[in-house]
Coordinates of C-alpha atoms in Angstrom, one line a residue:
X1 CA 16.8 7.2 4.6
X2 CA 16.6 3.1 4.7
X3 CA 13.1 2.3 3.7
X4 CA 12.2 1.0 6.9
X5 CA 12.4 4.1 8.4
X6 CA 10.2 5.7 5.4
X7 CA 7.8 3.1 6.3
X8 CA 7.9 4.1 10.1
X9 CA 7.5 7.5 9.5
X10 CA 4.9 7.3 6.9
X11 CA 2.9 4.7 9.0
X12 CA 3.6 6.7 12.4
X13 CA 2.2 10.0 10.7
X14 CA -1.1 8.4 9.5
X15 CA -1.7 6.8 12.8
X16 CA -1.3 10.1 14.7
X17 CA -3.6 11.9 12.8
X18 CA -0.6 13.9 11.4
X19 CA -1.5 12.9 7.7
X20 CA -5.0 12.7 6.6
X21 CA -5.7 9.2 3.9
X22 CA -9.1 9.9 2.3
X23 CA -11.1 7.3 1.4
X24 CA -8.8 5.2 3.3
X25 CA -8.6 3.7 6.5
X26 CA -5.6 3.8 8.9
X27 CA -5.7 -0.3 9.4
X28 CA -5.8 -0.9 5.5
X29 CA -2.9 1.6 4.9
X30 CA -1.2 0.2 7.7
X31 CA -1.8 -3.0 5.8
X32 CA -0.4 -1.9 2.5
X33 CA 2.5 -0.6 3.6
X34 CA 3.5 -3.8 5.7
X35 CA 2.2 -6.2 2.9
X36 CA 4.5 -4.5 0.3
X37 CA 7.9 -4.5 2.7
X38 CA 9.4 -7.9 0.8
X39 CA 8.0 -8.4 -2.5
X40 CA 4.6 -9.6 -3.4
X41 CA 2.2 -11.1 -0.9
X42 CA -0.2 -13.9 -2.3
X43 CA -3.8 -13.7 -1.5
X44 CA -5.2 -15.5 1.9
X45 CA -6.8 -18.7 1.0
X46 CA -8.7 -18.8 4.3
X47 CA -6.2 -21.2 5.1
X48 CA -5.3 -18.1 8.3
X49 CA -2.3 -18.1 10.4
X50 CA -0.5 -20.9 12.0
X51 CA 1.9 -20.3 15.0
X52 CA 4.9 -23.0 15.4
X53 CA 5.7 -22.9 18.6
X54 CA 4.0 -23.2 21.9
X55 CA 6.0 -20.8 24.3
X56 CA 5.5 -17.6 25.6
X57 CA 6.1 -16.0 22.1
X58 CA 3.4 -18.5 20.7
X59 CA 0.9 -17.6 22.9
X60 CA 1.4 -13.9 23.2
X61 CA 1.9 -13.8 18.8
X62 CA -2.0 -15.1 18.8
X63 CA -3.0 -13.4 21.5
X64 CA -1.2 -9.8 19.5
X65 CA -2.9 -10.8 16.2
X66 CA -6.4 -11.1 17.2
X67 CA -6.1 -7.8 19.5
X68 CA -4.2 -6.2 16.1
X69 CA -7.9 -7.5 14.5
X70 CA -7.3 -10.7 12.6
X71 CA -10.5 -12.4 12.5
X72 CA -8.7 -15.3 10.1
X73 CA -8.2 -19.2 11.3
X74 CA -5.1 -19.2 14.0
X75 CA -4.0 -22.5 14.7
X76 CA -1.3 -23.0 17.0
X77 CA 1.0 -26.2 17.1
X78 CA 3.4 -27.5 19.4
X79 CA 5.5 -30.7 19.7
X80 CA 4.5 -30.2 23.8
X81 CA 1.4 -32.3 25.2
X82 CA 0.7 -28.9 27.2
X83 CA -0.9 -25.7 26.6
X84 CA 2.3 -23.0 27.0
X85 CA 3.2 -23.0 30.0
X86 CA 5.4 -20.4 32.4
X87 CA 9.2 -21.8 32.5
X88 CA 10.9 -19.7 34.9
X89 CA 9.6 -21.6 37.8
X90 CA 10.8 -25.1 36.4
X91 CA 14.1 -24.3 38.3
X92 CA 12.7 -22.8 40.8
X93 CA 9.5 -23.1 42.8
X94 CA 8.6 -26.3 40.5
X95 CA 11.6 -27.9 41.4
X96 CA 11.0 -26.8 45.1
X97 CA 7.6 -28.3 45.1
X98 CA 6.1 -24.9 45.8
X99 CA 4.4 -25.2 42.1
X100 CA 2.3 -27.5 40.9
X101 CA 1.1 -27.8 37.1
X102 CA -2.1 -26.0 38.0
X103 CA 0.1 -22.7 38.1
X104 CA 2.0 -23.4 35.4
X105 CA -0.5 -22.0 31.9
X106 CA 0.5 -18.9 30.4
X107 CA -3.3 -18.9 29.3
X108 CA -6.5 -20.7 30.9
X109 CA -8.1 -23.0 28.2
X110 CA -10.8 -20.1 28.3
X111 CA -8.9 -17.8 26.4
X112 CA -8.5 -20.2 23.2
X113 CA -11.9 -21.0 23.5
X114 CA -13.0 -17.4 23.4
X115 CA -10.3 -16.0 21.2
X116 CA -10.9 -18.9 18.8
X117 CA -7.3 -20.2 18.6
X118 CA -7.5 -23.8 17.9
X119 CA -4.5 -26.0 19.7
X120 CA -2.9 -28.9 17.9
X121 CA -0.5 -30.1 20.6
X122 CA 1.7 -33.2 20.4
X123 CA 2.3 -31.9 16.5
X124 CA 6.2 -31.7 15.6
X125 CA 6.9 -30.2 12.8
X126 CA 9.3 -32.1 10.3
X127 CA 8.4 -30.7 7.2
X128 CA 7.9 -27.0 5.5
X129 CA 6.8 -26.1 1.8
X130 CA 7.5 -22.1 1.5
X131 CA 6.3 -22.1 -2.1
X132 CA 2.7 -24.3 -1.2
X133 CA 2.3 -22.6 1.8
X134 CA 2.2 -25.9 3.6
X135 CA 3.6 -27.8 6.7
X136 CA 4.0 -31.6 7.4
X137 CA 3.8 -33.1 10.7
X138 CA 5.4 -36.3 12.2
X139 CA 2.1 -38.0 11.8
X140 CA 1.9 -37.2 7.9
X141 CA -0.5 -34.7 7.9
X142 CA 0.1 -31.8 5.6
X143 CA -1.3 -28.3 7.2
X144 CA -1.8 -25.5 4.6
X145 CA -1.3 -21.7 5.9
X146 CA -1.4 -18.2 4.7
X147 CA 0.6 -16.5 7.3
X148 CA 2.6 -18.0 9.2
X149 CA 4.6 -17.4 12.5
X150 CA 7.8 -18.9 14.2
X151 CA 7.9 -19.5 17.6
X152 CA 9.9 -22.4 17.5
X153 CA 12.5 -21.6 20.8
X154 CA 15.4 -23.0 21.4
X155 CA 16.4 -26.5 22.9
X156 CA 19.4 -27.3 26.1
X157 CA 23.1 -27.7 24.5
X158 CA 24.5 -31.4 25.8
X159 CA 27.5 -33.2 26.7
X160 CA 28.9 -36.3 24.4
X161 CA 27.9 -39.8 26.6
X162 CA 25.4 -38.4 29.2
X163 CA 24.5 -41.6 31.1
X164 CA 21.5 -42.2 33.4
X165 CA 20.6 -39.7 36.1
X166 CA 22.5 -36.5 34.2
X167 CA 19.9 -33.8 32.9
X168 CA 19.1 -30.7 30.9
X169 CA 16.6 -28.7 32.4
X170 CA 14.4 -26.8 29.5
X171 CA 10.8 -28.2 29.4
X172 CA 8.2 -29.3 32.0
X173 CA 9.0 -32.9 30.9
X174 CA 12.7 -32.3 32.0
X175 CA 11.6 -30.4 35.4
X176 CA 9.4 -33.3 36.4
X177 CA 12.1 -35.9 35.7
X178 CA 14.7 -33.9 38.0
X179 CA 12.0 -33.2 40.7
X180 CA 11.8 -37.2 40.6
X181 CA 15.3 -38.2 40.9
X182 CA 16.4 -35.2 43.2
X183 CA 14.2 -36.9 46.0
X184 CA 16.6 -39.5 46.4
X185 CA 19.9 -37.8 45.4
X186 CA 22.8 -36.8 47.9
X187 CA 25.5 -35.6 45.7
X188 CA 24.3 -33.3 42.7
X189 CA 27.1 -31.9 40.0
X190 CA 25.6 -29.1 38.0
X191 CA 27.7 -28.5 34.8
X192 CA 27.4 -24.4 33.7
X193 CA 27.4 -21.2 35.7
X194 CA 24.8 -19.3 33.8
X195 CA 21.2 -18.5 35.3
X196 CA 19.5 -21.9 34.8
X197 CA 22.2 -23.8 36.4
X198 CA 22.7 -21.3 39.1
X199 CA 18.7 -21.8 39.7
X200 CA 19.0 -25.6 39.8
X201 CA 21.9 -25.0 42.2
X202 CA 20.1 -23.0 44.6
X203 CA 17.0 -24.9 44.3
X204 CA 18.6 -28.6 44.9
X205 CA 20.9 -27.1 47.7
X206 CA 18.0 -25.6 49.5
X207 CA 16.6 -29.1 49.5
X208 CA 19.6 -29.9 51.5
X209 CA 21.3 -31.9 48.6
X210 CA 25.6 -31.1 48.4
X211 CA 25.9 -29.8 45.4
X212 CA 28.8 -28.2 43.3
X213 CA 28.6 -26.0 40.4
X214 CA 31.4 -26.8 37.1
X215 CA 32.1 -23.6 35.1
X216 CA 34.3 -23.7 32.3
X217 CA 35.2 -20.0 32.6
X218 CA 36.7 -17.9 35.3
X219 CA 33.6 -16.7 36.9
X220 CA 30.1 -17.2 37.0
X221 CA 27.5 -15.4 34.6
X222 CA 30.4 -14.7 32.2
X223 CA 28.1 -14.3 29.2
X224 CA 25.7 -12.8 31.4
X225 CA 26.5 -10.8 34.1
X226 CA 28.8 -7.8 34.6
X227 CA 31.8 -9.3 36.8
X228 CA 30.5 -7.2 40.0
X229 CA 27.3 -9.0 40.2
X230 CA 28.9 -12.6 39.5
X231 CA 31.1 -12.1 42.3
X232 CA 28.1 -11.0 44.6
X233 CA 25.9 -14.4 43.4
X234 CA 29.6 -16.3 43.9
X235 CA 29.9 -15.3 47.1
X236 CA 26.0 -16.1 47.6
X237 CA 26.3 -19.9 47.1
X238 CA 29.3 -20.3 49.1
X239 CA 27.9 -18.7 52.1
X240 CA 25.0 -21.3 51.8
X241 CA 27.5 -24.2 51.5
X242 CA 27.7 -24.4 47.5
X243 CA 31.2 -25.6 45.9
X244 CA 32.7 -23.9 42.7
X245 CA 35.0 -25.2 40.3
X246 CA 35.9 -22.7 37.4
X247 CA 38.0 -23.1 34.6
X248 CA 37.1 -26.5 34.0
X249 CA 38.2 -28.5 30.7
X250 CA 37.5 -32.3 29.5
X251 CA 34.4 -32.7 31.5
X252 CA 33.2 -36.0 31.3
X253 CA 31.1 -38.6 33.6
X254 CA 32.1 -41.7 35.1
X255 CA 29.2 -44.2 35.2
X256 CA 28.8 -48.0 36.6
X257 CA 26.2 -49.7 34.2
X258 CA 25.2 -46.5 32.4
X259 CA 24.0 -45.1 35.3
X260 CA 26.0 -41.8 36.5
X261 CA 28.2 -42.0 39.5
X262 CA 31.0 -39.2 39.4
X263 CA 31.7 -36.2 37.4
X264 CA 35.2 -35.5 35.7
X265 CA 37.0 -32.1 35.0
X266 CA 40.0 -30.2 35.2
X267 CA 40.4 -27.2 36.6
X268 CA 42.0 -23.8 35.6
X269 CA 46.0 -25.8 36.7
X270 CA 45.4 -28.5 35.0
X271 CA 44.7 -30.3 37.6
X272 CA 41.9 -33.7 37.3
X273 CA 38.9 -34.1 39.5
X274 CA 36.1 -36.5 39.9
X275 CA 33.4 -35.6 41.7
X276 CA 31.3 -38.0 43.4
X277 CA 27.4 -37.4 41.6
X278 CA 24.4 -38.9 41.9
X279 CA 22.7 -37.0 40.2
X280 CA 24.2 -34.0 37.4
X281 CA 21.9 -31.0 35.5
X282 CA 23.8 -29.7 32.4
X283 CA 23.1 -26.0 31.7
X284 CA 25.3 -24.6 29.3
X285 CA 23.3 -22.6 27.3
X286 CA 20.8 -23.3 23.9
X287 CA 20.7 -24.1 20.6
X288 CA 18.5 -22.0 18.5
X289 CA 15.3 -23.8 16.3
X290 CA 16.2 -22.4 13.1
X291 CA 15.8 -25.7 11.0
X292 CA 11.9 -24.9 10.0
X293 CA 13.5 -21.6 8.9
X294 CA 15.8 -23.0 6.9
X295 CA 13.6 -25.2 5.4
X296 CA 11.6 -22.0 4.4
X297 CA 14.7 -20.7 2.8
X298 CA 14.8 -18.2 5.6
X299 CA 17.7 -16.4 6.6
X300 CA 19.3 -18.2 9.6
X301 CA 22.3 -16.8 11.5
X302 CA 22.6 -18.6 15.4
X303 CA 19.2 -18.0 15.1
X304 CA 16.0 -16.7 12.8
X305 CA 16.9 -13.4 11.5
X306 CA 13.9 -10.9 11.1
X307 CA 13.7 -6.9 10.8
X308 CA 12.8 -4.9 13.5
X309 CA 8.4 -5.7 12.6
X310 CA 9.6 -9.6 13.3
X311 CA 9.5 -10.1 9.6
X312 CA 11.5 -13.2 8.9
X313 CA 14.0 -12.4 6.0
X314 CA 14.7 -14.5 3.0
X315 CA 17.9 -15.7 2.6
X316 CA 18.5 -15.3 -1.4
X317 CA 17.2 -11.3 -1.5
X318 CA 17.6 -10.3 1.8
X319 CA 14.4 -9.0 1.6
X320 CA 11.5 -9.1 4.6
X321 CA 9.1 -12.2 3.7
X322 CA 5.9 -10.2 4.3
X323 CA 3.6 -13.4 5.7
X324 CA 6.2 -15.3 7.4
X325 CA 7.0 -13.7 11.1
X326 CA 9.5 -15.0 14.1
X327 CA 9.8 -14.0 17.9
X328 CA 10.9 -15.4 20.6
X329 CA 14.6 -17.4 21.7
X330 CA 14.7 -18.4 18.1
X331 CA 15.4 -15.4 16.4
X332 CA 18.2 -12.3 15.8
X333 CA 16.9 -8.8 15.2
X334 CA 18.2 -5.3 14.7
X335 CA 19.0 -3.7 18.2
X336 CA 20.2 -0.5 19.2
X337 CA 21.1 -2.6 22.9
X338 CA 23.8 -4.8 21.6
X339 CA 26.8 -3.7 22.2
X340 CA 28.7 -5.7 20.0
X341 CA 26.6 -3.8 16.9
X342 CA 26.8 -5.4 13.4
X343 CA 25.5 -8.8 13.8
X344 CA 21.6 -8.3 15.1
X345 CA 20.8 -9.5 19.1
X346 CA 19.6 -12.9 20.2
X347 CA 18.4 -12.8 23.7
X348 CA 16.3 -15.7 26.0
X349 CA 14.3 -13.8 27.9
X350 CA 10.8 -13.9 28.9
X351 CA 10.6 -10.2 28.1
X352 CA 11.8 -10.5 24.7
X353 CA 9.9 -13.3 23.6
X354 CA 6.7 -11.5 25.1
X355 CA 7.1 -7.9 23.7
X356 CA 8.7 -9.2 20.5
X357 CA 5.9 -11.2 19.7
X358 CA 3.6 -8.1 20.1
X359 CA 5.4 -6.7 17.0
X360 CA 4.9 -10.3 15.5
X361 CA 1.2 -10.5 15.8
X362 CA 0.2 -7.8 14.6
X363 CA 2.6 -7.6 11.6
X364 CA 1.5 -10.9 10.7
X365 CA -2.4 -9.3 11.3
X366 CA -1.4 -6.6 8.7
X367 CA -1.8 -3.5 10.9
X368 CA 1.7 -4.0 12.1
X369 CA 2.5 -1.2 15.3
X370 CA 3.4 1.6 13.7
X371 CA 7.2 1.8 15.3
X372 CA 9.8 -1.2 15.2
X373 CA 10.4 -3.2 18.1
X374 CA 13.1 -1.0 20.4
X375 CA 11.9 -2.5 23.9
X376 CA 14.2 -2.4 26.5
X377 CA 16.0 -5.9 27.6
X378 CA 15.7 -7.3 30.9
X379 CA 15.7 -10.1 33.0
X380 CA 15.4 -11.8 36.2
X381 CA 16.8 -14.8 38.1
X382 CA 15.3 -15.9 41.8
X383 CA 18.4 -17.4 43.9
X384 CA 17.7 -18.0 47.5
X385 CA 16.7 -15.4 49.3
X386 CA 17.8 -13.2 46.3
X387 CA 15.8 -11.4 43.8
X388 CA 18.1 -10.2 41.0
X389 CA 17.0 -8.3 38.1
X390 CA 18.7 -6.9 35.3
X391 CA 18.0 -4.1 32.6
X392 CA 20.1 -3.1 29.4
X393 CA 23.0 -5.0 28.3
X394 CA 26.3 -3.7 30.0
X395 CA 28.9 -5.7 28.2
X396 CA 31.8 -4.5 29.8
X397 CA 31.0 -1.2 31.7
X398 CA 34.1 1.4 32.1
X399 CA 32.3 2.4 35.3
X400 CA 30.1 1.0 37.9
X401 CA 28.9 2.5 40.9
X402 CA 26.7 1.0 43.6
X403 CA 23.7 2.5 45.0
X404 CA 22.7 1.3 48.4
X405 CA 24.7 -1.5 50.5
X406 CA 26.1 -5.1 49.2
X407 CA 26.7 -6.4 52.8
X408 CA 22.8 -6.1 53.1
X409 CA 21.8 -7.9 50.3
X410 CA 19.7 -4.7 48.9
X411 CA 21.5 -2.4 46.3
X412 CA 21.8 -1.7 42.7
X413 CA 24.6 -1.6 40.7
X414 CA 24.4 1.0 38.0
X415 CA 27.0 0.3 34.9
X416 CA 28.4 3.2 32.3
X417 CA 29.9 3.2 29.3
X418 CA 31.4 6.5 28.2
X419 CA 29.6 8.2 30.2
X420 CA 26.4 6.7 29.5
X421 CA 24.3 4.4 31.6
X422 CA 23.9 1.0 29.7
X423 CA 22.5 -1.5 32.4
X424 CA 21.1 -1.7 35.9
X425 CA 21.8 -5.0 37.4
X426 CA 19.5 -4.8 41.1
X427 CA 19.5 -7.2 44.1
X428 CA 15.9 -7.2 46.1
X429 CA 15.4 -3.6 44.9
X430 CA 12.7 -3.9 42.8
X431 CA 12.1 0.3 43.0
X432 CA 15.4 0.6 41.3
X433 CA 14.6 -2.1 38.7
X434 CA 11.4 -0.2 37.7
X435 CA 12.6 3.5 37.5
X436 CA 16.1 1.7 35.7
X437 CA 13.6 0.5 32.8
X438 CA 12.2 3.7 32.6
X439 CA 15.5 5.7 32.6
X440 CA 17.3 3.6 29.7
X441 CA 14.0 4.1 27.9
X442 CA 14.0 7.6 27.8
X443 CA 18.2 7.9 27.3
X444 CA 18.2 10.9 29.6
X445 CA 21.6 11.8 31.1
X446 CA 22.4 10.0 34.3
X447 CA 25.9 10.4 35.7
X448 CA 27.6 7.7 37.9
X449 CA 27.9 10.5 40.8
X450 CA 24.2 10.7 41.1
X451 CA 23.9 6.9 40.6
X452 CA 25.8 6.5 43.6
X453 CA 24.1 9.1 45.7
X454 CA 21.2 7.6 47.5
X455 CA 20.1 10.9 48.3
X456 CA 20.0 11.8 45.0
X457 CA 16.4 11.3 43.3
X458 CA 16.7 9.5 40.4
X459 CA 13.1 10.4 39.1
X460 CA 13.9 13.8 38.7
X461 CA 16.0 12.8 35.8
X462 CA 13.0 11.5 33.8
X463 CA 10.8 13.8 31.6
X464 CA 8.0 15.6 32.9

């Protein structure tokens, strides 16, 4: 048995009660065992725990340690001006102008006042010292840790010769910029068929701008989406007056004094375009933050590799670095969900950054949960009038079957592979989103003829 799953056992055992430790307490043993996972772990200095990173997965890893009970220094650093802050709605009800800032703090400033988590924004990191235990900032200063956590995201992919007025859309600094020139804009390009660009799409059309969307494959949500619900949020923006292009190659910008006026591509024939643009959003997916990790001698691989505790890995031994953790967009762990198994799983997803980073803090706290991170993936994108969430990762299903009706805009489709349900992808059904969650997490048996039957109650299927 891999030692991992000695530890899990051993460490699951004590914390049921199933094993007695005399003389010894369950956090301390806890401790030990996760202390002694990658070789020897130095002494704390009272230097505490520093978080990189100030995201989702930054806030929630010091929230997770001090509810794990580390009563150690927690500083946490961000190149950001702002306290983390909720994304999601930066291409959404930001961009609408139905949020303001005010809604935008993971956290009220209360909760690093109370939790005594001290805030050192407008900090990039440019420098790391694995062997000193220290970090350098842009400004020269050197910060010395004893644990340290990774929360370093990821940052927009971009075009060669972007001129004026065209636009990733990843932080609050590039959501207020696009909210500033969409006011006057007419024509908008957006470049990239995933979720962020659909978002944009929907968004800037709604505020009646003409927009078309530039995909370089032959559908939307190719990375993304099974093809049954890209062809359901296709359909979706053409009914509301959205152009697609797909297939595109050699897209490139035509500009008159560096300021954008057109948008060039070929499509799927061959044949050239130029689009008309006054305004273009590039989403075409991320780049991982793995350069601190590297810098740490950590093992990098399109992202932050770590072990199913969020223990980052060192890239000579392979073995788990015991005070350095990682969650969040940055990083590539062990998953039973990937269906393309061998390589680890990197997912962008507010869920995974958030329950990730539960494992993280309280593996960096030493009284680490006392079974690996296995949550369930999902996701969610607002379009329109359109609430679409997604659970498991289907790859590419043998089998779907849909449960209620398409032409109402309220159904679920439910995706098999084998035989065995891997993913749920649900429009405006937010019932169906919750029981899916609950029925990939228990693995019972679910076949597609009682997917498809409305009749049929799914709950029944669950354990008592």
């Amino acid at each position: 048995m891999p030692i991992d799953e000695i530890i899990g056992e051993i460490v699951g055992a004590v914390v049921e009660g199933a094993v007695e430790v005399v003389g010894t307490g369950v956090s301390e043993v806890v401790a030990a065992v996760f202390d002694g996972g990658g070789g020897e772990k130095k002494p704390d200095t009272g230097e505490g725990l520093i978080v990189v990173g100030g995201s989702y997965a930054g806030a929630q890893i010091a929230a997770s340690a001090r509810e794990a009970g580390y009563t150690g220094r927690i500083r946490l650093v961000s190149a950001e001006a702002h306290t983390p802050y909720h994304r999601p709605p930066l291409s959404k009800a930001y961009l609408l102008g139905k949020a303001e800032r005010e809604s935008l703090p993971i956290r009220g400033a209360a909760f690093y006042d109370e939790e005594k988590v001290e805030l050192l924004l407008s900090t990039p990191i440019v420098g790391a010292d694995r062997a000193n235990r220290t970090l350098t900032t842009a400004g020269g200063d050197t910060l010395k840790w004893d644990r340290l956590a990774l929360a370093t995201g990821a940052r927009a992919r971009t075009l060669a010769d972007m001129p004026d007025k065209v636009l990733v859309l990843r932080d609050l600094a590039d959501a207020d910029r696009l909210r500033a020139l969409a006011a006057d804009a007419r024509r908008v390009v957006v470049i990239g068929g995933g979720y962020i660009g659909l978002e944009a799409a929907a968004s800037l059309s709604q505020l009646g701008k003409r927009v078309t969307v530039i995909e370089m494959q032959d559908r939307l949500l190719a990375r993304a989406a099974t093809p049954a619900l890209a062809n359901f949020v296709a359909d979706a923006h053409r009914a509301r007056g959205v152009e697609l292009l797909f297939g595109a190659r050699d897209v490139g910008f035509e500009h008159y004094h560096g300021v954008l006026s057109g948008v060039r591509a070929s499509d799927s024939t061959g044949r050239a375009h130029t689009l008309p643009a006054d305004l273009a959003v590039v989403g075409i997916g991320v780049h991982p933050n793995t350069e601190l990790a590297a810098m740490l001698g950590l093992a990098v691989d399109d992202g932050i590799r770590v072990d199913e505790f969020a223990r980052c890995i060192d890239a000579a031994s392979g073995a788990p670095v015991p005070e350095i953790v990682a969650a969040g967009d940055c990083t590539r762990h062990p998953s039973r969900w990937n269906p393309a198994q061998g390589r680890g799983l990197r997912l962008e997803s507010v869920q995974n950054a958030t329950d990730q980073s539960k494992i993280a803090g309280a593996t960096v706290a030493g009284a680490a949960a006392a079974k690996p991170y296995d949550a369930v993936p999902w996701f969610w994108s607002d379009q329109y009038d359109l609430k679409l969430q997604m659970v498991g990762l289907s790859g590419v299903p043998d089998t779907t079957v849909t449960r209620g009706n398409m032409a109402s805009n309220r159904f679920s489709l439910f995706h098999f592979r084998a035989g065995v349900l891997v993913g749920v992808d649900s429009v405006n059904k937010p019932a169906d989103h919750m029981l899916a969650r609950r029925l990939l997490a228990s693995r019972v048996p679910v076949t597609p003829e009682q997917a498809a039957d409305a009749n049929f109650d799914l709950r029944s299927t669950l354990p008592s």
